[in-house]
């Protein structure tokens, strides 16, 4: 059986980047840049005042100084500041020629157009032209996932319609005869379908466009219909359930019937062992284990990095290092295992009540997941571990 690390390498290597498209600036948060962002102007574009005050020659301080002009932000100075003179200036306005210093308005007294500096020390309070950004400088690179602060960079450099990777279209197909939809009351021996909705949320958080195709019943015919349709119409197909060893676990077989080459069908990880990944010329297919915690964890560990890689982004999950507030144990140590933890007020990792891969409510209290490496059945209190944060 392959390790999680091997499975990760296989899915990342399979990801072919999607074509790019232009989107309006207001829609680009969360998208992945497909072009470099190059400064078309210097920032600041002129020597600018950092403060509201008076621009003058430092040698003339403390004055009194003759006031020659008032410069608002957005205005170009018209007067040169000569010996014994000053111009009143607002934050962000261009420094007038001749001035080498701006003292703050709080340290001034103005009487009949003559201004005196009342402070003891003053900085120059001038931001030199191009000190933040030089013209022609590359500010962001392709593959960068756009956050709000990046939107500001794009806006300031005139990228009104940045080029970003197309969002992968992702079909979500839960499988199982026992499933009813959330608006229904389950009969005896039925449960509600939670995976499909969880997966749609996770797909969105990875930049994908989820398309929920409805529950596929556990018959070869029902599965075949949904899968063949999904493969034709979408970039990625996510199935949940039907991938283990039961009589009705038909997903891998139906994927093969549809021309999907299975690259792996088991991973030595807990939860998530019966995970299937396959490729066809038309789509990438993941068969995720049916238990909701397994589906969730495999998505976080494999599918999310894969979907972002399709968009050209190398996903690095947010990780904090934390000491364990208590000892964690497990019975079998033959597989890598991931367990949910919460971070306490001191930043230490604590257990959340967790009964196993069907216990979806446990994840609602989790701040992150920690790994038991293969062979380790005990993680002692005080040990510092990497906590992979769950943030959306
Ligand atoms: P399976 O892999 O199909 O045998 O499913 C494993 C377990 O996950 C079973 O207990 C299923 O009832 C449960 N399960 C499968 N699909 C879903 C779903 N969409 N939502 C919630 N639980 C599910
Ligand atoms: Mg099933």
Coordinates of C-alpha atoms and ligand atoms in Angstrom, one line a residue:
X1 CA 0.0 0.0 0.0
X2 CA 1.3 3.5 -0.8
X3 CA 1.9 6.1 1.8
X4 CA 0.0 9.4 2.0
X5 CA 3.2 11.2 0.9
X6 CA 3.3 8.9 -2.2
X7 CA -0.4 9.5 -2.9
X8 CA 0.2 13.2 -2.7
X9 CA 3.1 13.1 -5.2
X10 CA 0.9 11.1 -7.6
X11 CA -2.1 13.5 -7.5
X12 CA 0.1 16.6 -7.7
X13 CA 2.1 15.2 -10.7
X14 CA -1.2 14.4 -12.5
X15 CA -2.5 17.9 -12.2
X16 CA -2.4 19.8 -15.5
X17 CA -2.9 23.5 -15.2
X18 CA -6.2 24.9 -16.4
X19 CA -6.5 27.7 -19.0
X20 CA -6.6 31.3 -17.7
X21 CA -9.3 33.9 -17.9
X22 CA -9.7 37.6 -17.1
X23 CA -12.0 38.5 -14.2
X24 CA -13.0 41.9 -12.8
X25 CA -11.0 43.0 -9.8
X26 CA -13.9 42.7 -7.4
X27 CA -14.2 38.9 -8.2
X28 CA -10.5 38.0 -8.0
X29 CA -10.1 37.2 -4.3
X30 CA -9.3 33.5 -3.9
X31 CA -8.3 33.2 -7.5
X32 CA -4.8 32.2 -8.6
X33 CA -2.8 34.7 -10.7
X34 CA -1.8 33.5 -14.2
X35 CA 0.3 36.5 -15.0
X36 CA 3.0 38.5 -13.3
X37 CA 2.0 41.8 -11.7
X38 CA 4.5 44.4 -12.9
X39 CA 4.6 47.9 -11.5
X40 CA 3.6 50.4 -14.3
X41 CA 4.4 53.3 -12.0
X42 CA 6.6 54.0 -9.0
X43 CA 5.1 54.2 -5.5
X44 CA 5.0 56.8 -4.3
X45 CA 5.0 58.4 -7.7
X46 CA 6.5 61.6 -6.2
X47 CA 8.2 62.7 -3.0
X48 CA 5.2 62.9 -0.7
X49 CA 4.4 64.3 2.7
X50 CA 3.8 61.7 5.4
X51 CA 2.0 64.2 7.6
X52 CA -0.3 67.2 7.7
X53 CA 2.1 70.2 8.4
X54 CA 4.4 72.8 6.8
X55 CA 7.0 72.1 4.2
X56 CA 10.1 74.3 4.5
X57 CA 13.9 74.3 4.5
X58 CA 15.3 72.8 7.7
X59 CA 17.9 75.5 8.0
X60 CA 15.1 78.1 8.4
X61 CA 13.6 76.5 11.5
X62 CA 12.1 77.6 13.8
X63 CA 10.9 80.6 11.6
X64 CA 8.8 82.6 11.5
X65 CA 8.2 81.6 7.9
X66 CA 6.2 83.3 5.2
X67 CA 3.3 81.0 4.1
X68 CA 3.3 80.9 0.2
X69 CA 0.7 78.2 -0.6
X70 CA -1.6 75.5 0.6
X71 CA -1.1 72.1 -1.0
X72 CA -3.9 69.6 -0.8
X73 CA -3.5 65.9 -1.7
X74 CA -4.1 65.6 -5.4
X75 CA -2.8 69.1 -6.1
X76 CA 0.5 69.9 -7.8
X77 CA 2.6 72.6 -5.9
X78 CA 2.9 75.8 -7.9
X79 CA 5.3 77.7 -5.7
X80 CA 9.0 77.1 -4.9
X81 CA 9.7 77.2 -1.2
X82 CA 12.5 79.7 -0.8
X83 CA 14.5 81.0 2.1
X84 CA 12.3 81.9 5.1
X85 CA 9.2 80.5 3.4
X86 CA 6.9 77.5 3.9
X87 CA 3.9 75.8 2.2
X88 CA 1.1 74.2 4.2
X89 CA 0.8 70.6 3.0
X90 CA -1.6 67.7 3.6
X91 CA -0.7 64.0 4.0
X92 CA 0.0 62.4 0.6
X93 CA 0.5 65.7 -1.2
X94 CA 3.7 66.3 -3.3
X95 CA 6.6 68.1 -1.6
X96 CA 7.1 71.5 -3.2
X97 CA 10.5 72.3 -4.8
X98 CA 13.0 73.8 -2.3
X99 CA 11.6 72.1 0.8
X100 CA 13.5 69.3 2.6
X101 CA 11.4 68.9 5.7
X102 CA 7.8 68.9 6.9
X103 CA 7.0 69.7 10.5
X104 CA 3.6 68.6 11.9
X105 CA 0.8 71.0 12.2
X106 CA 0.6 70.2 16.0
X107 CA 4.0 71.8 16.3
X108 CA 3.1 75.1 14.6
X109 CA 1.7 78.5 15.4
X110 CA 0.3 80.5 12.5
X111 CA -0.3 84.3 13.0
X112 CA -1.1 86.6 10.1
X113 CA 0.3 84.3 7.4
X114 CA 3.6 83.7 9.3
X115 CA 4.2 80.3 10.7
X116 CA 6.5 79.4 13.6
X117 CA 7.7 75.9 14.5
X118 CA 7.1 75.2 18.2
X119 CA 8.6 71.7 18.3
X120 CA 12.0 70.4 19.6
X121 CA 12.9 67.7 17.1
X122 CA 11.4 66.9 13.7
X123 CA 11.9 64.1 11.2
X124 CA 11.9 65.1 7.5
X125 CA 8.5 63.4 7.1
X126 CA 9.1 63.0 3.4
X127 CA 8.6 59.6 1.6
X128 CA 11.0 59.7 -1.3
X129 CA 9.6 58.8 -4.8
X130 CA 9.8 55.0 -5.6
X131 CA 10.9 54.1 -2.1
X132 CA 8.1 51.5 -1.8
X133 CA 7.9 50.3 -5.4
X134 CA 10.1 50.9 -8.4
X135 CA 8.7 51.2 -11.9
X136 CA 9.0 47.9 -13.7
X137 CA 9.4 45.8 -10.5
X138 CA 7.5 42.5 -10.4
X139 CA 5.3 42.6 -7.4
X140 CA 3.4 39.3 -7.6
X141 CA 4.2 36.1 -9.5
X142 CA 1.9 33.7 -11.4
X143 CA 0.7 31.0 -9.0
X144 CA 0.0 33.5 -6.2
X145 CA -3.4 33.0 -4.6
X146 CA -5.0 36.4 -4.4
X147 CA -5.9 37.7 -0.9
X148 CA -7.5 41.1 -0.2
X149 CA -4.1 42.8 0.3
X150 CA -3.1 41.5 -3.1
X151 CA -6.2 43.0 -4.6
X152 CA -4.9 46.4 -3.4
X153 CA -1.6 45.7 -5.2
X154 CA -3.5 44.8 -8.4
X155 CA -5.6 47.9 -8.1
X156 CA -2.7 50.2 -7.5
X157 CA -0.9 48.9 -10.6
X158 CA -3.9 49.2 -12.9
X159 CA -4.8 45.5 -13.2
X160 CA -8.6 46.1 -13.6
X161 CA -9.1 42.6 -15.0
X162 CA -6.3 40.4 -13.9
X163 CA -5.5 37.1 -15.6
X164 CA -6.3 34.2 -13.3
X165 CA -6.6 30.5 -13.7
X166 CA -10.1 29.2 -14.5
X167 CA -11.9 27.6 -11.5
X168 CA -12.0 23.9 -11.9
X169 CA -15.5 22.6 -12.4
X170 CA -16.0 19.8 -9.8
X171 CA -18.9 17.2 -9.8
X172 CA -19.9 16.0 -6.4
X173 CA -21.6 12.5 -6.3
X174 CA -22.3 10.9 -3.0
X175 CA -23.2 7.2 -3.3
X176 CA -25.3 5.0 -1.1
X177 CA -28.7 3.3 -0.9
X178 CA -29.0 4.4 2.8
X179 CA -28.8 8.1 2.0
X180 CA -31.7 10.6 2.2
X181 CA -31.3 14.4 1.7
X182 CA -31.1 16.8 4.6
X183 CA -34.7 18.0 4.2
X184 CA -36.0 14.5 4.7
X185 CA -36.5 12.4 7.8
X186 CA -34.4 9.3 7.6
X187 CA -36.4 6.0 7.8
X188 CA -35.1 3.1 9.8
X189 CA -31.6 2.1 8.5
X190 CA -31.2 5.4 6.7
X191 CA -29.0 8.4 7.4
X192 CA -28.8 11.9 5.9
X193 CA -26.3 12.7 3.1
X194 CA -23.8 15.0 4.7
X195 CA -20.8 14.4 2.5
X196 CA -22.1 16.1 -0.6
X197 CA -22.7 19.4 1.2
X198 CA -19.4 19.2 3.1
X199 CA -17.6 18.5 -0.1
X200 CA -19.2 21.4 -1.9
X201 CA -18.0 23.7 0.8
X202 CA -14.5 22.3 0.7
X203 CA -14.4 22.6 -3.1
X204 CA -15.3 26.3 -2.8
X205 CA -12.6 26.9 -0.3
X206 CA -10.1 25.4 -2.7
X207 CA -11.2 27.7 -5.5
X208 CA -13.3 25.1 -7.3
X209 CA -16.9 25.4 -8.6
X210 CA -18.9 22.6 -7.0
X211 CA -21.7 21.0 -9.0
X212 CA -23.8 18.7 -6.8
X213 CA -25.2 15.9 -9.0
X214 CA -27.4 14.1 -6.5
X215 CA -27.1 10.8 -4.8
X216 CA -26.1 7.8 -6.9
X217 CA -27.7 4.6 -5.8
X218 CA -25.6 1.5 -5.3
X219 CA -26.3 -0.1 -8.6
X220 CA -23.8 -0.4 -11.5
X221 CA -26.4 1.2 -13.8
X222 CA -27.1 4.3 -11.5
X223 CA -23.4 4.8 -10.9
X224 CA -22.5 4.4 -14.5
X225 CA -25.0 7.1 -15.6
X226 CA -23.9 9.7 -13.1
X227 CA -20.2 9.0 -13.6
X228 CA -20.2 9.0 -17.4
X229 CA -22.2 12.3 -17.4
X230 CA -19.9 13.9 -14.8
X231 CA -16.7 12.9 -16.6
X232 CA -17.9 14.5 -19.8
X233 CA -19.0 17.8 -18.2
X234 CA -16.6 18.5 -15.5
X235 CA -12.8 18.8 -14.8
X236 CA -12.9 16.7 -11.6
X237 CA -15.3 14.1 -10.3
X238 CA -15.6 13.6 -6.5
X239 CA -17.4 10.5 -5.3
X240 CA -18.0 9.5 -1.7
X241 CA -18.7 6.0 -0.5
X242 CA -18.7 2.8 -2.4
X243 CA -14.9 2.4 -2.5
X244 CA -14.3 -0.2 0.3
X245 CA -14.6 -4.0 0.2
X246 CA -18.4 -4.4 0.6
X247 CA -20.7 -6.2 -1.9
X248 CA -22.1 -2.8 -3.0
X249 CA -18.8 -0.9 -3.3
X250 CA -18.9 -0.5 -7.1
X251 CA -17.1 2.8 -7.7
X252 CA -13.7 1.6 -8.8
X253 CA -15.2 -0.9 -11.3
X254 CA -17.5 1.7 -12.8
X255 CA -14.7 4.2 -13.1
X256 CA -12.7 1.7 -15.0
X257 CA -15.7 1.0 -17.3
X258 CA -15.7 4.7 -18.1
X259 CA -12.1 4.6 -19.3
X260 CA -10.6 5.9 -16.0
X261 CA -7.1 4.6 -15.3
X262 CA -6.9 4.0 -11.6
X263 CA -3.5 5.3 -10.2
X264 CA -4.1 4.1 -6.7
X265 CA -7.0 2.6 -4.7
X266 CA -5.6 2.4 -1.2
X267 CA -3.5 4.7 1.0
X268 CA -1.8 3.7 4.3
X269 CA -3.6 6.5 6.2
X270 CA -6.2 6.6 8.8
X271 CA -8.9 7.8 8.2
X272 CA -8.9 7.5 4.5
X273 CA -7.5 4.1 3.6
X274 CA -9.9 3.2 0.7
X275 CA -9.2 6.3 -1.4
X276 CA -9.3 5.9 -5.2
X277 CA -7.6 8.3 -7.6
X278 CA -7.9 7.9 -11.4
X279 CA -7.4 9.9 -14.6
X280 CA -9.1 9.8 -17.9
X281 CA -8.5 12.1 -20.9
X282 CA -11.7 14.0 -19.9
X283 CA -11.5 14.3 -16.1
X284 CA -9.8 13.5 -12.8
X285 CA -11.7 11.2 -10.5
X286 CA -11.4 10.8 -6.7
X287 CA -13.4 8.1 -4.9
X288 CA -13.4 9.2 -1.3
X289 CA -14.3 6.9 1.6
X290 CA -17.9 7.2 2.7
X291 CA -17.4 8.1 6.3
X292 CA -17.7 11.9 6.7
X293 CA -14.5 12.4 8.7
X294 CA -12.6 10.3 6.2
X295 CA -14.1 12.3 3.3
X296 CA -13.2 15.5 5.0
X297 CA -9.6 14.5 5.9
X298 CA -8.8 13.1 2.5
X299 CA -10.1 16.2 0.8
X300 CA -7.9 18.4 3.0
X301 CA -4.8 16.2 2.6
X302 CA -5.0 15.4 -1.1
X303 CA -7.9 17.0 -3.0
X304 CA -7.5 20.5 -1.9
X305 CA -3.8 20.7 -2.9
X306 CA -4.7 19.0 -6.2
X307 CA -7.5 21.5 -7.0
X308 CA -5.2 24.4 -6.2
X309 CA -2.4 22.8 -8.3
X310 CA -4.9 22.7 -11.3
X311 CA -5.1 26.4 -10.8
X312 CA -1.3 26.7 -10.8
X313 CA -0.9 27.2 -7.0
X314 CA 1.4 25.2 -4.8
X315 CA -0.7 24.9 -1.7
X316 CA 1.1 25.0 1.7
X317 CA -1.3 24.3 4.5
X318 CA -1.2 26.6 7.5
X319 CA 0.7 24.9 10.3
X320 CA 1.5 25.9 13.8
X321 CA 3.8 24.1 16.2
X322 CA 2.2 23.3 19.5
X323 CA 3.0 21.3 22.6
X324 CA 0.5 18.5 23.5
X325 CA -1.5 19.3 26.6
X326 CA -2.1 15.6 27.2
X327 CA -0.8 12.3 26.0
X328 CA -2.4 10.9 22.8
X329 CA -2.4 7.1 22.2
X330 CA -3.7 4.7 19.6
X331 CA -4.0 1.0 19.4
X332 CA -2.6 0.1 15.9
X333 CA 0.4 2.0 14.6
X334 CA 0.8 0.4 11.2
X335 CA -0.7 3.4 9.3
X336 CA -0.1 7.2 9.5
X337 CA -3.1 8.6 11.4
X338 CA -4.6 12.1 11.6
X339 CA -6.6 13.1 14.6
X340 CA -8.5 16.3 15.4
X341 CA -7.2 18.6 18.1
X342 CA -8.2 22.0 19.5
X343 CA -5.8 24.7 20.6
X344 CA -6.3 25.9 24.2
X345 CA -5.8 29.4 25.5
X346 CA -2.1 28.7 26.1
X347 CA -1.7 27.5 22.5
X348 CA -1.3 23.8 23.5
X349 CA -3.0 21.0 21.5
X350 CA -5.8 19.2 23.3
X351 CA -7.9 16.2 22.4
X352 CA -11.5 16.8 21.1
X353 CA -13.9 14.0 21.8
X354 CA -13.5 11.8 18.7
X355 CA -14.9 8.4 18.2
X356 CA -13.6 7.7 14.7
X357 CA -14.3 8.3 11.1
X358 CA -18.1 8.6 11.3
X359 CA -18.0 11.2 14.1
X360 CA -18.4 14.3 12.0
X361 CA -19.5 16.5 14.9
X362 CA -15.9 16.1 16.4
X363 CA -14.6 18.2 13.6
X364 CA -16.8 21.1 14.5
X365 CA -14.7 21.6 17.6
X366 CA -11.4 21.0 16.0
X367 CA -8.9 23.8 15.2
X368 CA -6.6 21.4 13.3
X369 CA -5.3 17.9 12.7
X370 CA -2.1 16.2 14.0
X371 CA -0.4 13.2 12.6
X372 CA 0.7 10.0 14.3
X373 CA 3.7 8.8 12.2
X374 CA 3.8 5.1 11.2
X375 CA 5.1 3.1 14.2
X376 CA 4.2 5.7 16.8
X377 CA 1.3 4.7 19.1
X378 CA 2.0 7.3 21.7
X379 CA 2.5 11.0 21.5
X380 CA 3.5 12.2 25.0
X381 CA 2.3 15.2 26.8
X382 CA 4.6 18.2 26.2
X383 CA 5.8 16.9 22.9
X384 CA 5.8 19.7 20.2
X385 CA 3.9 18.7 17.1
X386 CA 2.8 20.3 13.9
X387 CA -0.9 21.2 13.9
X388 CA -2.3 21.5 10.4
X389 CA -4.9 24.2 10.8
X390 CA -8.4 23.8 9.4
X391 CA -9.3 27.3 8.1
X392 CA -11.8 28.2 5.5
Ligands
LIG1 P1 -19.3 3.1 2.2 O1 -17.9 3.4 1.9 O2 -20.2 3.4 1.0 O3 -19.4 1.7 2.7 O4 -19.7 4.1 3.3 C1 -19.0 4.1 4.6 C2 -19.9 4.7 5.6 O5 -20.1 6.1 5.3 C3 -21.3 4.1 5.8 O6 -21.6 4.1 7.1 C4 -22.1 5.1 5.1 O7 -23.5 5.1 5.5 C5 -21.4 6.4 5.3 N1 -21.7 7.4 4.2 C6 -21.6 7.1 2.9 N2 -21.9 8.1 2.2 C7 -22.3 9.1 3.0 C8 -22.8 10.4 2.9 N3 -22.9 11.0 1.7 N4 -23.1 11.1 4.0 C9 -22.9 10.6 5.2 N5 -22.5 9.4 5.4 C10 -22.2 8.6 4.4
LIG2 MG1 -22.0 2.9 0.4

